[in-house]
Amino acid sequence: MNTTLLNQCSGNIFTSPQQLLQFIQRLEQDQQFIQHVSSSCETDCNLTYQLSHLAQSTSLNTVSTPQLGARHFSRLTRCYYCNNHGHFSRCCLERPKRTTRKSNPSLIYAHVFINNRKTRVQLDSGAEYSFITLAALSKIRHSQILPSKAVAHLADTSTLLPLLGEVRLHIRLNDTVTPITALVVKHLNSDFILGSDWFFCTGARIEYDRHQVPVRSYNGRSSAPFDKHIDSLALAVKLINSITVPPREVSIIQAKVDISSAKAAYFYPDADFYNVNLFRLFQQC
C-alpha cells in the first residue's frame, strides 16, 4: 500500500463522505496493483522453472528437425557442380579430387656454369665419375679430349659404358669454382652428370626438404635451388644381347638403360614401332 497515503490519513478525521470515498478508492487501487505484481512474479518463476527443466532433460543430439523443415532445407540446398538438390558442391561425390603432381626425387637437376656457360646438370651422388656427352661438350669451349683409363659401368654394375676420353672442366656454382675431370661419352640420359667426385670436392649435400644443393664457399656455404621443370625423362632401352624371336613364340629379354638410380621406371614401346603388327611387346615387372 502507498505509505504516503497512510501517513496523510493516519490521525485524521474524515469530515465528509467524499474524503472517505476517495480514501477507499485509493486503497482498492493499491491492493489491485499489489495483486497484479505478485501474480506476474509467480508466472515468470513457473515459466523459468519449466524452461530450465526442459533444457536439462533434452539433449542437443536428440532434437529432431520437423519433416517440413527438412524438405525445405533439401529444396534450398543445391549443388553447383552436379546441379542436384540436397547437398553442397564441396560435398559432391561427383566432383573430382584434387591431385598434387610430385616430381621424381631421384632425378635432381640444377643450373651451374661449365667453363662460363650456363648448363643444366643432373646431380647423382651414386655415380662414381662425372660424365658429359659429346654433343654437350661441342657447345662449350674446352681443352683437348685426352684418353682415359677409367672404367665406367651402368646401374647394373656389369654393362660397360663406352668412353671417348676425358676432359678438364671448371664447374662454377655461385661463387664456388671447382675443377673436375669429366668422362666423355657419346650417349647418356643427361647432357651432363655431376658425380661423387664433385660432391667430394665441394662438400655438396642434397637437401630434399629445402629443394636445394648447398656447397662450401668462401663465405661459408652457398646453395643452388633444384630445377623443378623436370618430372620425367625418356631414355632409350637397349638389348644387352642380340636375340632372334621365332614366329609365334614369346621370349624374355634383358635390356639396359643409361641411368644409375631412379625411384620408378616404366617401359612402353615407341608408337610408330608398336603400330607395326609384326609382333607384340609385353612388360614384365
PDB file of C-alpha atoms in Angstrom:
ATOM      1  CA  MET A   1       0.000   0.000   0.000  1.00  0.00           C
ATOM      2  CA  ASN A   2       1.149   3.566  -0.599  1.00  0.00           C
ATOM      3  CA  THR A   3       2.892   4.684   2.610  1.00  0.00           C
ATOM      4  CA  THR A   4       2.492   8.357   1.729  1.00  0.00           C
ATOM      5  CA  LEU A   5      -1.303   7.964   1.650  1.00  0.00           C
ATOM      6  CA  LEU A   6      -1.358   6.193   5.041  1.00  0.00           C
ATOM      7  CA  ASN A   7       0.795   8.856   6.644  1.00  0.00           C
ATOM      8  CA  GLN A   8      -1.506  11.536   5.380  1.00  0.00           C
ATOM      9  CA  CYS A   9      -4.686   9.730   6.573  1.00  0.00           C
ATOM     10  CA  SER A  10      -3.465   8.466   9.943  1.00  0.00           C
ATOM     11  CA  GLY A  11      -4.804  10.544  12.852  1.00  0.00           C
ATOM     12  CA  ASN A  12      -7.116  12.444  10.560  1.00  0.00           C
ATOM     13  CA  ILE A  13     -10.882  12.550  10.916  1.00  0.00           C
ATOM     14  CA  PHE A  14     -12.901  12.327   7.745  1.00  0.00           C
ATOM     15  CA  THR A  15     -15.277  15.283   7.871  1.00  0.00           C
ATOM     16  CA  SER A  16     -17.167  14.351   4.746  1.00  0.00           C
ATOM     17  CA  PRO A  17     -18.206  11.167   2.948  1.00  0.00           C
ATOM     18  CA  GLN A  18     -16.341  12.331  -0.149  1.00  0.00           C
ATOM     19  CA  GLN A  19     -12.991  12.189   1.693  1.00  0.00           C
ATOM     20  CA  LEU A  20     -13.761   8.678   2.962  1.00  0.00           C
ATOM     21  CA  LEU A  21     -14.777   7.558  -0.514  1.00  0.00           C
ATOM     22  CA  GLN A  22     -11.545   8.889  -2.011  1.00  0.00           C
ATOM     23  CA  PHE A  23      -9.536   7.076   0.668  1.00  0.00           C
ATOM     24  CA  ILE A  24     -11.326   3.775  -0.022  1.00  0.00           C
ATOM     25  CA  GLN A  25     -10.831   4.104  -3.786  1.00  0.00           C
ATOM     26  CA  ARG A  26      -7.109   4.711  -3.380  1.00  0.00           C
ATOM     27  CA  LEU A  27      -6.880   1.731  -1.030  1.00  0.00           C
ATOM     28  CA  GLU A  28      -8.600  -0.562  -3.550  1.00  0.00           C
ATOM     29  CA  GLN A  29      -6.321   0.628  -6.348  1.00  0.00           C
ATOM     30  CA  ASP A  30      -3.263  -0.112  -4.237  1.00  0.00           C
ATOM     31  CA  GLN A  31      -4.485  -3.625  -3.416  1.00  0.00           C
ATOM     32  CA  GLN A  32      -5.231  -4.384  -7.072  1.00  0.00           C
ATOM     33  CA  PHE A  33      -1.768  -3.220  -8.077  1.00  0.00           C
ATOM     34  CA  ILE A  34      -0.124  -5.402  -5.408  1.00  0.00           C
ATOM     35  CA  GLN A  35      -2.092  -8.493  -6.521  1.00  0.00           C
ATOM     36  CA  HIS A  36      -1.192  -7.916 -10.185  1.00  0.00           C
ATOM     37  CA  VAL A  37       2.515  -7.641  -9.430  1.00  0.00           C
ATOM     38  CA  SER A  38       2.563 -10.749  -7.229  1.00  0.00           C
ATOM     39  CA  SER A  39       0.714 -12.869  -9.827  1.00  0.00           C
ATOM     40  CA  SER A  40       3.149 -11.774 -12.579  1.00  0.00           C
ATOM     41  CA  CYS A  41       6.156 -12.823 -10.485  1.00  0.00           C
ATOM     42  CA  GLU A  42       4.702 -16.275  -9.841  1.00  0.00           C
ATOM     43  CA  THR A  43       4.008 -16.794 -13.561  1.00  0.00           C
ATOM     44  CA  ASP A  44       7.566 -15.795 -14.535  1.00  0.00           C
ATOM     45  CA  CYS A  45       9.051 -18.094 -11.899  1.00  0.00           C
ATOM     46  CA  ASN A  46       6.991 -21.058 -13.114  1.00  0.00           C
ATOM     47  CA  LEU A  47       7.909 -20.356 -16.745  1.00  0.00           C
ATOM     48  CA  THR A  48      11.601 -20.114 -15.882  1.00  0.00           C
ATOM     49  CA  TYR A  49      11.462 -23.397 -13.999  1.00  0.00           C
ATOM     50  CA  GLN A  50       9.740 -25.148 -16.906  1.00  0.00           C
ATOM     51  CA  LEU A  51      12.268 -23.871 -19.436  1.00  0.00           C
ATOM     52  CA  SER A  52      15.265 -24.856 -17.326  1.00  0.00           C
ATOM     53  CA  HIS A  53      13.806 -28.300 -16.655  1.00  0.00           C
ATOM     54  CA  LEU A  54      13.206 -28.798 -20.388  1.00  0.00           C
ATOM     55  CA  ALA A  55      16.747 -27.750 -21.228  1.00  0.00           C
ATOM     56  CA  GLN A  56      18.204 -30.226 -18.739  1.00  0.00           C
ATOM     57  CA  SER A  57      16.110 -33.160 -19.918  1.00  0.00           C
ATOM     58  CA  THR A  58      16.544 -32.548 -23.653  1.00  0.00           C
ATOM     59  CA  SER A  59      19.905 -33.132 -25.379  1.00  0.00           C
ATOM     60  CA  LEU A  60      21.028 -31.268 -28.461  1.00  0.00           C
ATOM     61  CA  ASN A  61      21.627 -34.550 -30.260  1.00  0.00           C
ATOM     62  CA  THR A  62      18.020 -35.665 -29.735  1.00  0.00           C
ATOM     63  CA  VAL A  63      16.416 -32.573 -31.189  1.00  0.00           C
ATOM     64  CA  SER A  64      14.710 -33.680 -34.372  1.00  0.00           C
ATOM     65  CA  THR A  65      14.061 -31.361 -37.281  1.00  0.00           C
ATOM     66  CA  PRO A  66      10.455 -31.335 -38.459  1.00  0.00           C
ATOM     67  CA  GLN A  67       9.862 -33.047 -41.729  1.00  0.00           C
ATOM     68  CA  LEU A  68       8.613 -29.865 -43.273  1.00  0.00           C
ATOM     69  CA  GLY A  69      11.846 -28.092 -42.340  1.00  0.00           C
ATOM     70  CA  ALA A  70      13.958 -30.932 -43.757  1.00  0.00           C
ATOM     71  CA  ARG A  71      12.125 -30.784 -47.060  1.00  0.00           C
ATOM     72  CA  HIS A  72      12.540 -27.037 -47.093  1.00  0.00           C
ATOM     73  CA  PHE A  73      16.307 -27.385 -46.415  1.00  0.00           C
ATOM     74  CA  SER A  74      16.823 -30.002 -49.128  1.00  0.00           C
ATOM     75  CA  ARG A  75      14.895 -27.872 -51.576  1.00  0.00           C
ATOM     76  CA  LEU A  76      17.006 -24.798 -50.866  1.00  0.00           C
ATOM     77  CA  THR A  77      20.419 -26.505 -50.963  1.00  0.00           C
ATOM     78  CA  ARG A  78      21.610 -27.153 -54.493  1.00  0.00           C
ATOM     79  CA  CYS A  79      24.997 -28.346 -55.685  1.00  0.00           C
ATOM     80  CA  TYR A  80      26.544 -26.004 -58.226  1.00  0.00           C
ATOM     81  CA  TYR A  81      28.638 -28.828 -59.688  1.00  0.00           C
ATOM     82  CA  CYS A  82      26.083 -31.587 -60.429  1.00  0.00           C
ATOM     83  CA  ASN A  83      23.015 -29.286 -60.157  1.00  0.00           C
ATOM     84  CA  ASN A  84      21.248 -31.688 -57.759  1.00  0.00           C
ATOM     85  CA  HIS A  85      19.473 -30.786 -54.527  1.00  0.00           C
ATOM     86  CA  GLY A  86      20.250 -31.986 -51.035  1.00  0.00           C
ATOM     87  CA  HIS A  87      23.985 -31.232 -50.696  1.00  0.00           C
ATOM     88  CA  PHE A  88      26.594 -28.565 -51.280  1.00  0.00           C
ATOM     89  CA  SER A  89      29.221 -28.582 -54.027  1.00  0.00           C
ATOM     90  CA  ARG A  90      32.076 -29.144 -51.550  1.00  0.00           C
ATOM     91  CA  CYS A  91      30.448 -32.452 -50.502  1.00  0.00           C
ATOM     92  CA  CYS A  92      29.582 -33.605 -54.014  1.00  0.00           C
ATOM     93  CA  LEU A  93      30.748 -37.142 -54.766  1.00  0.00           C
ATOM     94  CA  GLU A  94      30.927 -36.455 -58.497  1.00  0.00           C
ATOM     95  CA  ARG A  95      33.436 -33.658 -58.026  1.00  0.00           C
ATOM     96  CA  PRO A  96      36.953 -34.832 -58.929  1.00  0.00           C
ATOM     97  CA  LYS A  97      39.517 -34.876 -56.168  1.00  0.00           C
ATOM     98  CA  ARG A  98      42.487 -32.560 -56.335  1.00  0.00           C
ATOM     99  CA  THR A  99      45.703 -34.357 -57.119  1.00  0.00           C
ATOM    100  CA  THR A 100      49.109 -32.922 -56.494  1.00  0.00           C
ATOM    101  CA  ARG A 101      51.704 -33.870 -59.026  1.00  0.00           C
ATOM    102  CA  LYS A 102      55.006 -34.581 -57.357  1.00  0.00           C
ATOM    103  CA  SER A 103      58.273 -34.649 -59.186  1.00  0.00           C
ATOM    104  CA  ASN A 104      60.540 -37.658 -59.051  1.00  0.00           C
ATOM    105  CA  PRO A 105      63.034 -37.006 -56.209  1.00  0.00           C
ATOM    106  CA  SER A 106      65.550 -39.404 -57.771  1.00  0.00           C
ATOM    107  CA  LEU A 107      66.082 -37.056 -60.729  1.00  0.00           C
ATOM    108  CA  ILE A 108      67.692 -33.905 -59.347  1.00  0.00           C
ATOM    109  CA  TYR A 109      68.726 -31.127 -61.696  1.00  0.00           C
ATOM    110  CA  ALA A 110      70.346 -27.758 -61.064  1.00  0.00           C
ATOM    111  CA  HIS A 111      71.883 -24.966 -63.108  1.00  0.00           C
ATOM    112  CA  VAL A 112      75.648 -24.435 -62.957  1.00  0.00           C
ATOM    113  CA  PHE A 113      78.254 -22.792 -65.180  1.00  0.00           C
ATOM    114  CA  ILE A 114      80.547 -25.132 -67.103  1.00  0.00           C
ATOM    115  CA  ASN A 115      83.501 -23.168 -68.480  1.00  0.00           C
ATOM    116  CA  ASN A 116      81.410 -19.987 -68.062  1.00  0.00           C
ATOM    117  CA  ARG A 117      78.428 -21.433 -69.924  1.00  0.00           C
ATOM    118  CA  LYS A 118      75.175 -21.948 -68.025  1.00  0.00           C
ATOM    119  CA  THR A 119      74.123 -25.570 -68.252  1.00  0.00           C
ATOM    120  CA  ARG A 120      71.509 -27.713 -66.591  1.00  0.00           C
ATOM    121  CA  VAL A 121      73.184 -30.691 -64.962  1.00  0.00           C
ATOM    122  CA  GLN A 122      71.941 -33.794 -63.222  1.00  0.00           C
ATOM    123  CA  LEU A 123      73.206 -34.370 -59.694  1.00  0.00           C
ATOM    124  CA  ASP A 124      73.894 -38.024 -58.987  1.00  0.00           C
ATOM    125  CA  SER A 125      75.829 -38.813 -55.833  1.00  0.00           C
ATOM    126  CA  GLY A 126      75.652 -42.513 -56.711  1.00  0.00           C
ATOM    127  CA  ALA A 127      77.743 -42.057 -59.853  1.00  0.00           C
ATOM    128  CA  GLU A 128      81.456 -42.651 -59.348  1.00  0.00           C
ATOM    129  CA  TYR A 129      82.513 -40.163 -62.026  1.00  0.00           C
ATOM    130  CA  SER A 130      81.165 -37.067 -63.743  1.00  0.00           C
ATOM    131  CA  PHE A 131      80.023 -37.518 -67.340  1.00  0.00           C
ATOM    132  CA  ILE A 132      79.388 -35.232 -70.286  1.00  0.00           C
ATOM    133  CA  THR A 133      78.063 -36.111 -73.710  1.00  0.00           C
ATOM    134  CA  LEU A 134      79.944 -35.286 -76.866  1.00  0.00           C
ATOM    135  CA  ALA A 135      77.052 -33.138 -78.105  1.00  0.00           C
ATOM    136  CA  ALA A 136      77.060 -31.013 -74.932  1.00  0.00           C
ATOM    137  CA  LEU A 137      80.843 -30.702 -74.995  1.00  0.00           C
ATOM    138  CA  SER A 138      80.738 -29.326 -78.523  1.00  0.00           C
ATOM    139  CA  LYS A 139      78.690 -26.326 -77.315  1.00  0.00           C
ATOM    140  CA  ILE A 140      81.322 -25.029 -74.876  1.00  0.00           C
ATOM    141  CA  ARG A 141      84.975 -24.101 -75.084  1.00  0.00           C
ATOM    142  CA  HIS A 142      87.098 -26.869 -73.669  1.00  0.00           C
ATOM    143  CA  SER A 143      90.559 -28.298 -73.681  1.00  0.00           C
ATOM    144  CA  GLN A 144      91.647 -31.298 -75.672  1.00  0.00           C
ATOM    145  CA  ILE A 145      89.983 -34.638 -75.020  1.00  0.00           C
ATOM    146  CA  LEU A 146      92.566 -36.988 -73.554  1.00  0.00           C
ATOM    147  CA  PRO A 147      92.496 -40.780 -73.437  1.00  0.00           C
ATOM    148  CA  SER A 148      91.072 -42.186 -70.236  1.00  0.00           C
ATOM    149  CA  LYS A 149      91.938 -45.323 -68.325  1.00  0.00           C
ATOM    150  CA  ALA A 150      88.784 -45.168 -66.218  1.00  0.00           C
ATOM    151  CA  VAL A 151      86.202 -47.914 -66.400  1.00  0.00           C
ATOM    152  CA  ALA A 152      82.540 -46.956 -66.030  1.00  0.00           C
ATOM    153  CA  HIS A 153      79.552 -49.247 -65.642  1.00  0.00           C
ATOM    154  CA  LEU A 154      75.847 -48.736 -65.897  1.00  0.00           C
ATOM    155  CA  ALA A 155      73.461 -49.185 -62.998  1.00  0.00           C
ATOM    156  CA  ASP A 156      73.521 -52.965 -63.376  1.00  0.00           C
ATOM    157  CA  THR A 157      77.289 -52.836 -62.479  1.00  0.00           C
ATOM    158  CA  SER A 158      78.017 -55.323 -65.246  1.00  0.00           C
ATOM    159  CA  THR A 159      77.498 -53.435 -68.508  1.00  0.00           C
ATOM    160  CA  LEU A 160      80.451 -51.296 -69.546  1.00  0.00           C
ATOM    161  CA  LEU A 161      79.816 -47.726 -70.662  1.00  0.00           C
ATOM    162  CA  PRO A 162      81.861 -46.879 -73.778  1.00  0.00           C
ATOM    163  CA  LEU A 163      84.132 -43.888 -73.142  1.00  0.00           C
ATOM    164  CA  LEU A 164      85.547 -41.463 -75.695  1.00  0.00           C
ATOM    165  CA  GLY A 165      88.075 -39.984 -73.302  1.00  0.00           C
ATOM    166  CA  GLU A 166      88.234 -37.409 -70.524  1.00  0.00           C
ATOM    167  CA  VAL A 167      88.329 -33.622 -70.424  1.00  0.00           C
ATOM    168  CA  ARG A 168      89.177 -30.995 -67.825  1.00  0.00           C
ATOM    169  CA  LEU A 169      86.283 -28.676 -66.927  1.00  0.00           C
ATOM    170  CA  HIS A 170      85.604 -25.899 -64.422  1.00  0.00           C
ATOM    171  CA  ILE A 171      82.274 -26.035 -62.598  1.00  0.00           C
ATOM    172  CA  ARG A 172      81.020 -22.810 -61.005  1.00  0.00           C
ATOM    173  CA  LEU A 173      78.087 -22.814 -58.605  1.00  0.00           C
ATOM    174  CA  ASN A 174      77.504 -19.284 -57.290  1.00  0.00           C
ATOM    175  CA  ASP A 175      80.999 -18.201 -56.154  1.00  0.00           C
ATOM    176  CA  THR A 176      82.493 -21.690 -55.854  1.00  0.00           C
ATOM    177  CA  VAL A 177      84.658 -22.819 -58.787  1.00  0.00           C
ATOM    178  CA  THR A 178      85.719 -26.466 -58.830  1.00  0.00           C
ATOM    179  CA  PRO A 179      87.960 -28.088 -61.459  1.00  0.00           C
ATOM    180  CA  ILE A 180      86.959 -31.658 -62.293  1.00  0.00           C
ATOM    181  CA  THR A 181      87.775 -34.320 -64.840  1.00  0.00           C
ATOM    182  CA  ALA A 182      84.674 -35.457 -66.706  1.00  0.00           C
ATOM    183  CA  LEU A 183      84.400 -38.600 -68.794  1.00  0.00           C
ATOM    184  CA  VAL A 184      83.163 -38.039 -72.333  1.00  0.00           C
ATOM    185  CA  VAL A 185      80.520 -40.415 -73.667  1.00  0.00           C
ATOM    186  CA  LYS A 186      78.535 -40.483 -76.865  1.00  0.00           C
ATOM    187  CA  HIS A 187      75.052 -41.041 -75.455  1.00  0.00           C
ATOM    188  CA  LEU A 188      73.710 -40.561 -71.942  1.00  0.00           C
ATOM    189  CA  ASN A 189      70.388 -39.913 -70.275  1.00  0.00           C
ATOM    190  CA  SER A 190      71.516 -36.375 -69.447  1.00  0.00           C
ATOM    191  CA  ASP A 191      73.898 -33.991 -71.162  1.00  0.00           C
ATOM    192  CA  PHE A 192      75.984 -33.637 -68.007  1.00  0.00           C
ATOM    193  CA  ILE A 193      76.092 -35.604 -64.768  1.00  0.00           C
ATOM    194  CA  LEU A 194      77.929 -34.399 -61.678  1.00  0.00           C
ATOM    195  CA  GLY A 195      79.007 -37.478 -59.766  1.00  0.00           C
ATOM    196  CA  SER A 196      80.521 -38.255 -56.391  1.00  0.00           C
ATOM    197  CA  ASP A 197      83.883 -36.730 -57.349  1.00  0.00           C
ATOM    198  CA  TRP A 198      82.273 -33.282 -57.498  1.00  0.00           C
ATOM    199  CA  PHE A 199      80.335 -33.933 -54.276  1.00  0.00           C
ATOM    200  CA  PHE A 200      83.587 -34.852 -52.506  1.00  0.00           C
ATOM    201  CA  CYS A 201      85.479 -31.764 -53.715  1.00  0.00           C
ATOM    202  CA  THR A 202      82.739 -29.263 -52.858  1.00  0.00           C
ATOM    203  CA  GLY A 203      81.196 -30.915 -49.805  1.00  0.00           C
ATOM    204  CA  ALA A 204      77.833 -30.733 -51.526  1.00  0.00           C
ATOM    205  CA  ARG A 205      74.704 -32.159 -49.966  1.00  0.00           C
ATOM    206  CA  ILE A 206      71.258 -32.793 -51.368  1.00  0.00           C
ATOM    207  CA  GLU A 207      68.607 -31.246 -49.133  1.00  0.00           C
ATOM    208  CA  TYR A 208      65.294 -32.707 -50.240  1.00  0.00           C
ATOM    209  CA  ASP A 209      63.260 -30.774 -47.675  1.00  0.00           C
ATOM    210  CA  ARG A 210      64.567 -27.399 -48.860  1.00  0.00           C
ATOM    211  CA  HIS A 211      64.909 -28.363 -52.542  1.00  0.00           C
ATOM    212  CA  GLN A 212      68.455 -27.093 -52.786  1.00  0.00           C
ATOM    213  CA  VAL A 213      72.085 -28.185 -53.020  1.00  0.00           C
ATOM    214  CA  PRO A 214      74.471 -26.366 -50.635  1.00  0.00           C
ATOM    215  CA  VAL A 215      78.238 -26.370 -51.231  1.00  0.00           C
ATOM    216  CA  ARG A 216      81.256 -24.928 -49.456  1.00  0.00           C
ATOM    217  CA  SER A 217      82.127 -21.364 -50.410  1.00  0.00           C
ATOM    218  CA  TYR A 218      84.342 -18.501 -49.282  1.00  0.00           C
ATOM    219  CA  ASN A 219      81.506 -17.049 -47.202  1.00  0.00           C
ATOM    220  CA  GLY A 220      80.619 -20.335 -45.522  1.00  0.00           C
ATOM    221  CA  ARG A 221      78.081 -22.209 -47.629  1.00  0.00           C
ATOM    222  CA  SER A 222      76.058 -21.240 -50.674  1.00  0.00           C
ATOM    223  CA  SER A 223      73.252 -23.192 -52.267  1.00  0.00           C
ATOM    224  CA  ALA A 224      71.586 -23.647 -55.633  1.00  0.00           C
ATOM    225  CA  PRO A 225      67.880 -24.493 -55.977  1.00  0.00           C
ATOM    226  CA  PHE A 226      66.585 -27.568 -57.747  1.00  0.00           C
ATOM    227  CA  ASP A 227      65.365 -27.227 -61.290  1.00  0.00           C
ATOM    228  CA  LYS A 228      61.701 -28.189 -60.870  1.00  0.00           C
ATOM    229  CA  HIS A 229      60.914 -28.194 -64.576  1.00  0.00           C
ATOM    230  CA  ILE A 230      61.736 -31.893 -64.851  1.00  0.00           C
ATOM    231  CA  ASP A 231      59.258 -34.592 -63.874  1.00  0.00           C
ATOM    232  CA  SER A 232      60.065 -37.468 -66.197  1.00  0.00           C
ATOM    233  CA  LEU A 233      62.845 -38.481 -68.508  1.00  0.00           C
ATOM    234  CA  ALA A 234      62.640 -40.503 -71.698  1.00  0.00           C
ATOM    235  CA  LEU A 235      65.513 -42.918 -72.186  1.00  0.00           C
ATOM    236  CA  ALA A 236      66.390 -45.379 -74.884  1.00  0.00           C
ATOM    237  CA  VAL A 237      66.184 -49.020 -73.809  1.00  0.00           C
ATOM    238  CA  LYS A 238      68.782 -51.236 -75.453  1.00  0.00           C
ATOM    239  CA  LEU A 239      69.216 -55.000 -75.608  1.00  0.00           C
ATOM    240  CA  ILE A 240      72.099 -56.456 -73.650  1.00  0.00           C
ATOM    241  CA  ASN A 241      72.416 -59.427 -76.017  1.00  0.00           C
ATOM    242  CA  SER A 242      71.160 -59.904 -79.559  1.00  0.00           C
ATOM    243  CA  ILE A 243      68.232 -62.289 -79.810  1.00  0.00           C
ATOM    244  CA  THR A 244      66.094 -63.789 -82.561  1.00  0.00           C
ATOM    245  CA  VAL A 245      62.443 -64.399 -81.777  1.00  0.00           C
ATOM    246  CA  PRO A 246      60.899 -67.244 -83.813  1.00  0.00           C
ATOM    247  CA  PRO A 247      57.404 -66.756 -85.239  1.00  0.00           C
ATOM    248  CA  ARG A 248      54.508 -67.220 -82.811  1.00  0.00           C
ATOM    249  CA  GLU A 249      56.794 -67.505 -79.798  1.00  0.00           C
ATOM    250  CA  VAL A 250      57.447 -65.411 -76.729  1.00  0.00           C
ATOM    251  CA  SER A 251      60.919 -64.620 -75.409  1.00  0.00           C
ATOM    252  CA  ILE A 252      62.083 -62.869 -72.251  1.00  0.00           C
ATOM    253  CA  ILE A 253      64.959 -60.494 -72.942  1.00  0.00           C
ATOM    254  CA  GLN A 254      67.339 -58.388 -70.846  1.00  0.00           C
ATOM    255  CA  ALA A 255      67.610 -54.687 -71.541  1.00  0.00           C
ATOM    256  CA  LYS A 256      69.689 -51.811 -70.227  1.00  0.00           C
ATOM    257  CA  VAL A 257      69.184 -48.094 -69.757  1.00  0.00           C
ATOM    258  CA  ASP A 258      71.717 -45.328 -69.158  1.00  0.00           C
ATOM    259  CA  ILE A 259      70.698 -44.276 -65.664  1.00  0.00           C
ATOM    260  CA  SER A 260      72.252 -45.021 -62.297  1.00  0.00           C
ATOM    261  CA  SER A 261      69.268 -44.522 -59.988  1.00  0.00           C
ATOM    262  CA  ALA A 262      65.548 -43.923 -60.273  1.00  0.00           C
ATOM    263  CA  LYS A 263      62.597 -44.252 -57.921  1.00  0.00           C
ATOM    264  CA  ALA A 264      60.274 -45.663 -60.577  1.00  0.00           C
ATOM    265  CA  ALA A 265      60.782 -46.727 -64.190  1.00  0.00           C
ATOM    266  CA  TYR A 266      58.116 -47.536 -66.774  1.00  0.00           C
ATOM    267  CA  PHE A 267      58.601 -49.163 -70.163  1.00  0.00           C
ATOM    268  CA  TYR A 268      56.417 -48.647 -73.202  1.00  0.00           C
ATOM    269  CA  PRO A 269      57.205 -49.209 -76.886  1.00  0.00           C
ATOM    270  CA  ASP A 270      57.520 -46.491 -79.456  1.00  0.00           C
ATOM    271  CA  ALA A 271      54.176 -45.559 -81.017  1.00  0.00           C
ATOM    272  CA  ASP A 272      55.359 -45.925 -84.615  1.00  0.00           C
ATOM    273  CA  PHE A 273      57.079 -49.187 -83.831  1.00  0.00           C
ATOM    274  CA  TYR A 274      54.093 -50.604 -81.954  1.00  0.00           C
ATOM    275  CA  ASN A 275      51.672 -49.891 -84.794  1.00  0.00           C
ATOM    276  CA  VAL A 276      53.543 -52.351 -86.996  1.00  0.00           C
ATOM    277  CA  ASN A 277      51.638 -55.556 -86.243  1.00  0.00           C
ATOM    278  CA  LEU A 278      54.599 -57.846 -86.748  1.00  0.00           C
ATOM    279  CA  PHE A 279      54.981 -58.755 -83.089  1.00  0.00           C
ATOM    280  CA  ARG A 280      53.775 -57.645 -79.696  1.00  0.00           C
ATOM    281  CA  LEU A 281      55.755 -56.492 -76.681  1.00  0.00           C
ATOM    282  CA  PHE A 282      54.875 -57.313 -73.099  1.00  0.00           C
ATOM    283  CA  GLN A 283      56.238 -55.712 -69.967  1.00  0.00           C
ATOM    284  CA  GLN A 284      57.298 -57.933 -67.092  1.00  0.00           C
ATOM    285  CA  CYS A 285      57.964 -56.252 -63.751  1.00  0.00           C
TER     286      CYS A 285
END
